[in-house]
Tab-separated table of C-alpha atoms in Angstrom:
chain	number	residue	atom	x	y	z
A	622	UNK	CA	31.887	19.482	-16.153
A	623	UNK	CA	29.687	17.656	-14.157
A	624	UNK	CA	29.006	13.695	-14.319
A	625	UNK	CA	26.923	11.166	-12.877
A	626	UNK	CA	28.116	7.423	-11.872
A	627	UNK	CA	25.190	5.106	-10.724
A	628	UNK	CA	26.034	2.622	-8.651
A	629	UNK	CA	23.774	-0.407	-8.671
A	630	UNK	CA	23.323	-3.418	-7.017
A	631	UNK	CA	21.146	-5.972	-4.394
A	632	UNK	CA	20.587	-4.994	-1.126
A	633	UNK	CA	23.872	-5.425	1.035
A	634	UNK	CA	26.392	-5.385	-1.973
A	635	UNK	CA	27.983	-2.254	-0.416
A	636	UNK	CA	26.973	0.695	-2.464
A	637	UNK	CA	25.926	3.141	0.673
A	638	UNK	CA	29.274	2.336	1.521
A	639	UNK	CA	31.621	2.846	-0.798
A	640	UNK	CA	29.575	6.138	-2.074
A	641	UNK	CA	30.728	7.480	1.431
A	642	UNK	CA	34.109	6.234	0.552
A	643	UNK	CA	34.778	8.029	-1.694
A	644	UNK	CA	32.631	11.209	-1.369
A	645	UNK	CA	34.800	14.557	-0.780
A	646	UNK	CA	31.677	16.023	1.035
A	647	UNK	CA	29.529	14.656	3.291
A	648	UNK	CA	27.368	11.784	1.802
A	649	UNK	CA	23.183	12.850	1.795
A	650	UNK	CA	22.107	8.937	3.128
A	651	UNK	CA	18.537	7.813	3.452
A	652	UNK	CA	19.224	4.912	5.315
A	653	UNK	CA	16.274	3.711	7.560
A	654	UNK	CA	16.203	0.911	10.001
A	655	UNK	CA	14.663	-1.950	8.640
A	656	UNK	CA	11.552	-3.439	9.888
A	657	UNK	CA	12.204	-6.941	7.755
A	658	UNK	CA	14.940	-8.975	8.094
A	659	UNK	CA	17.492	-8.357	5.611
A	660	UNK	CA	20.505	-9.636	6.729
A	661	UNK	CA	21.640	-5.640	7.774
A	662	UNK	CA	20.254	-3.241	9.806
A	663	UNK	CA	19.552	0.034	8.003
A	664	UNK	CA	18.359	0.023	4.341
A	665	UNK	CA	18.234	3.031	1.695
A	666	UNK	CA	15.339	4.044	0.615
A	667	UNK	CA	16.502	7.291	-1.085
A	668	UNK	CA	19.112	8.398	-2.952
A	669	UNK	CA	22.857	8.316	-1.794
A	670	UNK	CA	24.459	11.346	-3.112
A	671	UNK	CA	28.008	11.806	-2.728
A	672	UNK	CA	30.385	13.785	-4.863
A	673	UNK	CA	34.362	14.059	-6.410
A	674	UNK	CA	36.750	16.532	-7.803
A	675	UNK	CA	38.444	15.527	-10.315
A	676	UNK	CA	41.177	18.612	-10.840
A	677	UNK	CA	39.289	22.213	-11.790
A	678	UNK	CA	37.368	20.989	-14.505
A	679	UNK	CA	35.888	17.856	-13.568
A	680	UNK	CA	33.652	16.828	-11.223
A	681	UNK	CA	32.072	13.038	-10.483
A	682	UNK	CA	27.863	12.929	-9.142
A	683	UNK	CA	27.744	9.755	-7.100
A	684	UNK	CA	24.207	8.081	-7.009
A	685	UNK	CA	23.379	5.073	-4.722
A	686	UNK	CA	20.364	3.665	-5.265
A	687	UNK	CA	18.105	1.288	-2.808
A	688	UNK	CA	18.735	-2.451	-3.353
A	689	UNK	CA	15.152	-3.434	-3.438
A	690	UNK	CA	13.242	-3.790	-6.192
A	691	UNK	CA	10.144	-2.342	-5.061
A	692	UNK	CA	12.151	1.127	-4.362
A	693	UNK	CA	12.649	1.209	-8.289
A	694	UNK	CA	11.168	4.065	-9.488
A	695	UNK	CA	14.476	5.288	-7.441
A	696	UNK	CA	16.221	3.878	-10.297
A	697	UNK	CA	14.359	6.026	-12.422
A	698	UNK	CA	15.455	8.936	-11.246
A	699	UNK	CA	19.110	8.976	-11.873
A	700	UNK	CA	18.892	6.500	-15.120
A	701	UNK	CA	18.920	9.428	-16.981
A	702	UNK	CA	22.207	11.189	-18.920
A	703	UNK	CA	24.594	8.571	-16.289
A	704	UNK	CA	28.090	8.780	-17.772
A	705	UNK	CA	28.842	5.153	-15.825
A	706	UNK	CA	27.298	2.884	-14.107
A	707	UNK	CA	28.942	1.199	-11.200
A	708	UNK	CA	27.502	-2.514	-10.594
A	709	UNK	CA	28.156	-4.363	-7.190
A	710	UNK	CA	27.643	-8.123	-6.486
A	711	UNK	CA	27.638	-9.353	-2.826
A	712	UNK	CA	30.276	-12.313	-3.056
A	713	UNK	CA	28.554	-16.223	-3.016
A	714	UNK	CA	25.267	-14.064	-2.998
A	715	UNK	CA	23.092	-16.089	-5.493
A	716	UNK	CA	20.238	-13.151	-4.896
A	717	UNK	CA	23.144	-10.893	-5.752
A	718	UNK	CA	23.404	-12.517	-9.009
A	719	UNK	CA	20.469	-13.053	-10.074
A	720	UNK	CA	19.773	-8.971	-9.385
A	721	UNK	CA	22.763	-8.325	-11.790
A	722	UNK	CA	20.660	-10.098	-15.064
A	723	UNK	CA	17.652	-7.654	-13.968
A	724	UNK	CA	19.701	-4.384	-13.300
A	725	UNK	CA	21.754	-4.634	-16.148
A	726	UNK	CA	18.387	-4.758	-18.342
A	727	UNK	CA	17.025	-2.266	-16.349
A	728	UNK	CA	19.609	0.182	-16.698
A	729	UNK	CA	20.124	-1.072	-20.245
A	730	UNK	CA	24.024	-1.758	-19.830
A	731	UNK	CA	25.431	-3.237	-22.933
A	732	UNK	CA	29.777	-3.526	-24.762
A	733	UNK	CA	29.189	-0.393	-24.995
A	734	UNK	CA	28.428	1.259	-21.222
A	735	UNK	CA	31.186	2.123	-19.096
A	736	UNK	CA	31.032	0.114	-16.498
A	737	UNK	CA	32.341	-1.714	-14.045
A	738	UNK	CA	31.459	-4.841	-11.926
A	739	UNK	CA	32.565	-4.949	-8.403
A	740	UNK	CA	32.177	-8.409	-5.776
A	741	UNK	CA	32.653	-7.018	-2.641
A	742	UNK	CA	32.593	-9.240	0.993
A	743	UNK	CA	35.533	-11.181	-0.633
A	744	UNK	CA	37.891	-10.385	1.924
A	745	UNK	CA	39.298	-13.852	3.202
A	746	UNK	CA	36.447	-15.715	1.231
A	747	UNK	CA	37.205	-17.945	-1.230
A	748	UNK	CA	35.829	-16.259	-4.469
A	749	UNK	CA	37.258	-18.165	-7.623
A	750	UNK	CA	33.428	-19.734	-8.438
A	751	UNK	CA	31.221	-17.254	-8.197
A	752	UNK	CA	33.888	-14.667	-9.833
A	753	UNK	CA	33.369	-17.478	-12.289
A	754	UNK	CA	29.831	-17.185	-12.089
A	755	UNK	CA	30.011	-13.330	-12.900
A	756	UNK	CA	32.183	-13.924	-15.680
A	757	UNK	CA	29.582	-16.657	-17.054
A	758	UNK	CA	26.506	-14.223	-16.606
A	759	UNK	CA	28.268	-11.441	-17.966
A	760	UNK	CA	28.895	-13.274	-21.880
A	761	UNK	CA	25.231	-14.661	-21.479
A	762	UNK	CA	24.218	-10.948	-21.503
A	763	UNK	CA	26.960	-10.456	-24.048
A	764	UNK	CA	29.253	-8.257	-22.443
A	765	UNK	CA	32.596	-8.507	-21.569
A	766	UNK	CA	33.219	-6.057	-18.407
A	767	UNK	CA	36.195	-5.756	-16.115
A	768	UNK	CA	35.799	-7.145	-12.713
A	769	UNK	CA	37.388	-6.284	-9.691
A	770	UNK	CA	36.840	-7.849	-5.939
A	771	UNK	CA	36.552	-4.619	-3.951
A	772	UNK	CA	36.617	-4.156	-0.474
A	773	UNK	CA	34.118	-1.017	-0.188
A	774	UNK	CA	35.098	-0.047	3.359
A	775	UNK	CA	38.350	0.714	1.720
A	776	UNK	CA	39.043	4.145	-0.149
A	777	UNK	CA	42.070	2.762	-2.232
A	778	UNK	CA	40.169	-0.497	-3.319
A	779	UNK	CA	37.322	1.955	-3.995
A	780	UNK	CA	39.148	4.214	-6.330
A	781	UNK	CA	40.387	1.690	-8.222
A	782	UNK	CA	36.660	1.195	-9.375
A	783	UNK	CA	36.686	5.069	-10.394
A	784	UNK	CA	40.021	5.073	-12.267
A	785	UNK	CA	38.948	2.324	-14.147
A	786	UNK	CA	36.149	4.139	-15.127
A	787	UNK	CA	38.020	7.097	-16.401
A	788	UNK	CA	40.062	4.979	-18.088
A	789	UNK	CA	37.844	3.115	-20.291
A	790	UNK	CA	35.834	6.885	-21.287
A	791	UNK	CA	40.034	8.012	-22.443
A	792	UNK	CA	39.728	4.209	-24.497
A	793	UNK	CA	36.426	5.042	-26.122
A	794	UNK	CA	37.411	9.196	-26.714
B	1025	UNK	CA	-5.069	-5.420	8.786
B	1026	UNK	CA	-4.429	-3.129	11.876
B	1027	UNK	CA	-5.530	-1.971	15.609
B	1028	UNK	CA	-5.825	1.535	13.965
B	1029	UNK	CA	-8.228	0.816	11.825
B	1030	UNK	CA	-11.340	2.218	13.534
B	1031	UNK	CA	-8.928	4.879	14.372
B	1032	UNK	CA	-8.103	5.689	10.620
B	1033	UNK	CA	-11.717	4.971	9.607
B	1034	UNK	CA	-12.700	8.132	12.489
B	1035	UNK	CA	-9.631	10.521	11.061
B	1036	UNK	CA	-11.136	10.079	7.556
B	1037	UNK	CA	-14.118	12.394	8.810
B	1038	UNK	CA	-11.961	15.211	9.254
B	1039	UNK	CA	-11.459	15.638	5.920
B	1040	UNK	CA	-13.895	17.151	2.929
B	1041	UNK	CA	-11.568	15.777	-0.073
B	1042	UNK	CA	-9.248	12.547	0.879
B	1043	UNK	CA	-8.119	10.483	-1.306
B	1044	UNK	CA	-5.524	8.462	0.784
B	1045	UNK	CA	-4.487	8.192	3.983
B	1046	UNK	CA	-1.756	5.705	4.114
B	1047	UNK	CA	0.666	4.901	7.680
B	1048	UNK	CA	4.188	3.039	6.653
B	1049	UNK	CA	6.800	1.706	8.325
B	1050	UNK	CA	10.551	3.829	7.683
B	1051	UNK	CA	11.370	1.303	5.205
B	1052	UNK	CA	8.566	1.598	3.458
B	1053	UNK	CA	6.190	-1.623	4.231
B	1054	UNK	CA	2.670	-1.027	4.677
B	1055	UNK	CA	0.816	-0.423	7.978
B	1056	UNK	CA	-2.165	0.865	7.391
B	1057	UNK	CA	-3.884	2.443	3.756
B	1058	UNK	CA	-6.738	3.434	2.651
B	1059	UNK	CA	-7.392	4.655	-1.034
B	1060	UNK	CA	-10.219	5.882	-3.016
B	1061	UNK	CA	-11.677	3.281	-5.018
B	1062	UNK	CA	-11.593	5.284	-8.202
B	1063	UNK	CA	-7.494	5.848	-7.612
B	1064	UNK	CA	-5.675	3.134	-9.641
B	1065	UNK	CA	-2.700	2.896	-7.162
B	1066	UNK	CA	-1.639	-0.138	-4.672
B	1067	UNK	CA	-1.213	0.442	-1.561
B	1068	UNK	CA	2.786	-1.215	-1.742
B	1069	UNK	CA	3.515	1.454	-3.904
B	1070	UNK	CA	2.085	4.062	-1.789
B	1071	UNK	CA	4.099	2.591	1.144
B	1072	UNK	CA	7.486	2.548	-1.090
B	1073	UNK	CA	7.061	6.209	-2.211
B	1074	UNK	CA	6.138	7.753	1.035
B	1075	UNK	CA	9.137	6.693	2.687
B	1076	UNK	CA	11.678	7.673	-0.018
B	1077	UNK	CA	9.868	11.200	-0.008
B	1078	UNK	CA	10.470	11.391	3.599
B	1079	UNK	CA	13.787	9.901	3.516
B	1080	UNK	CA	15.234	12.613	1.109
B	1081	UNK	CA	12.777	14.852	2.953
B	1082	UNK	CA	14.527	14.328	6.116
B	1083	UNK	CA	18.106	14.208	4.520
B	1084	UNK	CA	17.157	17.792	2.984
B	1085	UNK	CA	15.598	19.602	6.293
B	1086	UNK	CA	19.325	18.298	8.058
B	1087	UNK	CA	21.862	19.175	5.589
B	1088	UNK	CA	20.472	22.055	3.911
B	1089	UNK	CA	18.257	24.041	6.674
B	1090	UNK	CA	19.780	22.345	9.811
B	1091	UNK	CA	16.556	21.443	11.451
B	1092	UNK	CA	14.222	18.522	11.548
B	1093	UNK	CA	11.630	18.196	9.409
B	1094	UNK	CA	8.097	19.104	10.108
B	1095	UNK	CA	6.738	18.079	7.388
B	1096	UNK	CA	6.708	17.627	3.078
B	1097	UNK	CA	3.831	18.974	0.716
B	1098	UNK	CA	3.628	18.223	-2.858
B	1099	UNK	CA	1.068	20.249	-4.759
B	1100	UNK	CA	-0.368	19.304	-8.395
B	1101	UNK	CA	-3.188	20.628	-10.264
B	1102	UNK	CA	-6.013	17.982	-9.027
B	1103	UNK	CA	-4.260	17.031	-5.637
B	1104	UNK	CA	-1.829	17.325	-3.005
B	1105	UNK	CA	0.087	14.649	-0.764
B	1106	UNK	CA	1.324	15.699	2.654
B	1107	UNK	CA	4.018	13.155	4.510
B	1108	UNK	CA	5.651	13.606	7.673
B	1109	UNK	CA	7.292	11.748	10.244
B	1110	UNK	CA	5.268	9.797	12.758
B	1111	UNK	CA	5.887	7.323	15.475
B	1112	UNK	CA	4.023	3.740	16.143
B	1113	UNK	CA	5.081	2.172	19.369
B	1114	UNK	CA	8.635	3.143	19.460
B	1115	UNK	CA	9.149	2.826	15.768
B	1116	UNK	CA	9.618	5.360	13.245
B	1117	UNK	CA	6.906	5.312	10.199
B	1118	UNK	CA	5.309	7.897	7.418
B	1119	UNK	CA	1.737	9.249	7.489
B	1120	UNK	CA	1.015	9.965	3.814
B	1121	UNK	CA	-2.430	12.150	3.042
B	1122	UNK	CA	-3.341	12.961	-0.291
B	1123	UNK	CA	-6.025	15.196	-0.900
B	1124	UNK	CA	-8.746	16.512	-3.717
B	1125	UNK	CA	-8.852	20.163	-4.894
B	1126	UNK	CA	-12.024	20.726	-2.758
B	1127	UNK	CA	-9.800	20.498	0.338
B	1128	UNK	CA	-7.963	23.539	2.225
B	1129	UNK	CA	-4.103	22.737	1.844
B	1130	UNK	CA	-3.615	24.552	5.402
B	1131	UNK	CA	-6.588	22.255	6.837
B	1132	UNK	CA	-4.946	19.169	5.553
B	1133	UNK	CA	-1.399	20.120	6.330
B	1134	UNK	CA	-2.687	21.452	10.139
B	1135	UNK	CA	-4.501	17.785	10.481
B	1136	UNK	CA	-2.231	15.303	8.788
B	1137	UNK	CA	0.938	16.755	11.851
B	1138	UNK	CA	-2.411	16.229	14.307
B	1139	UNK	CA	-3.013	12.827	12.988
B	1140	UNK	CA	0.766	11.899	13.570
B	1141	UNK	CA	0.907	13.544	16.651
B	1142	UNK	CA	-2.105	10.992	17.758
B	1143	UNK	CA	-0.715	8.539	16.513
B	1144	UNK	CA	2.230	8.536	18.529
B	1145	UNK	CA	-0.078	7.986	21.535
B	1146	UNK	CA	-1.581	4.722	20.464
């Protein structure tokens, strides 16, 4: 059984990243260098693919998706049949936030979407406020998420993002 | 809107059926683009798609046929796009053609890898 987690998110928030994370093969990136500055050097302007086994009949799709908004009919593409949706937020990124309102309309999450919300760059950062902040977006939109600080360099703090995710489809089976 | 205008403008001739030609940067900004006036497509979006074509393009010719890419062709029943890599001054971009069924798909392939290959030398 194959299934496909989106993960979603402003540019920067860390989703190339922790797709090759946690990828048992070797990610497909379409990172470019960027000719504008965006506070990074390389951008994706693809698809990030990466993929994990889950035991002999299970198998996880992961789909990164550019940050900018003008690469959006990206996000067309793997909208379709997602089992979860992944969303990051860069920590005291107020563009970060604001993107969550949009992609969460965009990709239609509501209480009833598994998914998960993710601030990464919070190593060492003070992050009580704008986890706050999160929190305070996330009942405006009326949903009530979990919502981790993940480091997405890390493989450990990047799986707990994917158990969590298995856990809440065993909640709602 | 570029230096390579009057060079774009000359290319243009070299074709019996163009619709666009369009030069982006990797990322997918705008250089250069020209469009048929009756086409109802901006030239931002033009930009945006031709480098996520190329990007997966490129990602696909690597992992799956372990070789660079030469080039992408996308065929429908009234046109066809060719992309392929191209270089402007040390920086990597697209060249995106599309084309009308009254032009030769090997002609337009042939001259769009010509037209990057020229480019390179500006």
């Amino acid at each position: 059984m194959h299934k496909k987690v989106a993960f979603i998110g402003s540019v920067g928030s860390g989703k190339t990243t922790i797709i090759n994370q946690l990828s048992s093969i070797d990610t497909v990136n379409t990172d470019v260098e960027s000719s504008v500055d965006i506070g990074k050097q390389f951008t994706t302007v693809g698809i990030d693919y990466g993929h994990i086994n889950l035991g002999d009949d299970m198998s996880i799709g992961l789909y990164g998706v550019p940050g900018q908004k003008r690469f959006n009919f990206v996000w067309d593409f793997v909208n379709d049949g997602l089992w979860a949706v992944v969303i990051l937020i860069k920590n005291g990124d107020q563009d970060s936030l604001s993107d969550m309102a949009y992609l969460m309309k965009y990709f239609k999450v509501d209480q009833n979407s598994t998914c998960v919300i993710g601030i990464t760059h919070a190593e060492g950062k003070e992050t009580d406020k704008f986890t706050q902040k999160v929190r305070d977006l996330s009942e405006q939109m009326e949903v009530n998420l979990p919502i981790y600080h993940v480091d997405a360099r890390d493989k450990s703090s990047a799986m707990l993002i994917m158990n969590t995710l298995i856990a809440i489809k065993e909640t709602q089976e | 809107m570029t230096e390579l205008t009057p060079f774009f403008e000359k290319v243009q001739s070299k074709f019996a059926d163009l619709k666009i030609i369009s030069l982006t940067t990797a990322d997918g900004f705008p250089i250069y683009c020209h469009i048929n006036s009756r086409l109802k497509v901006e030239d931002e979006k033009v930009a945006a798609v031709s480098s996520s074509l190329i990007s997966l393009s490129n990602a696909a010719a690597q992992q799956m046929m372990g070789q660079s890419l030469e080039s992408t062709t996308i065929e429908t029943g009234g046109s066809n796009m060719f992309l392929c890599n191209a270089q402007l001054k040390d920086k990597k971009c697209v060249l995106c053609i599309v084309t009308g069924p009254k032009e030769n798909i090997g002609h337009a392939r042939y001259f769009t890898q010509q037209i990057a290959q020229l480019i390179s030398k500006q």
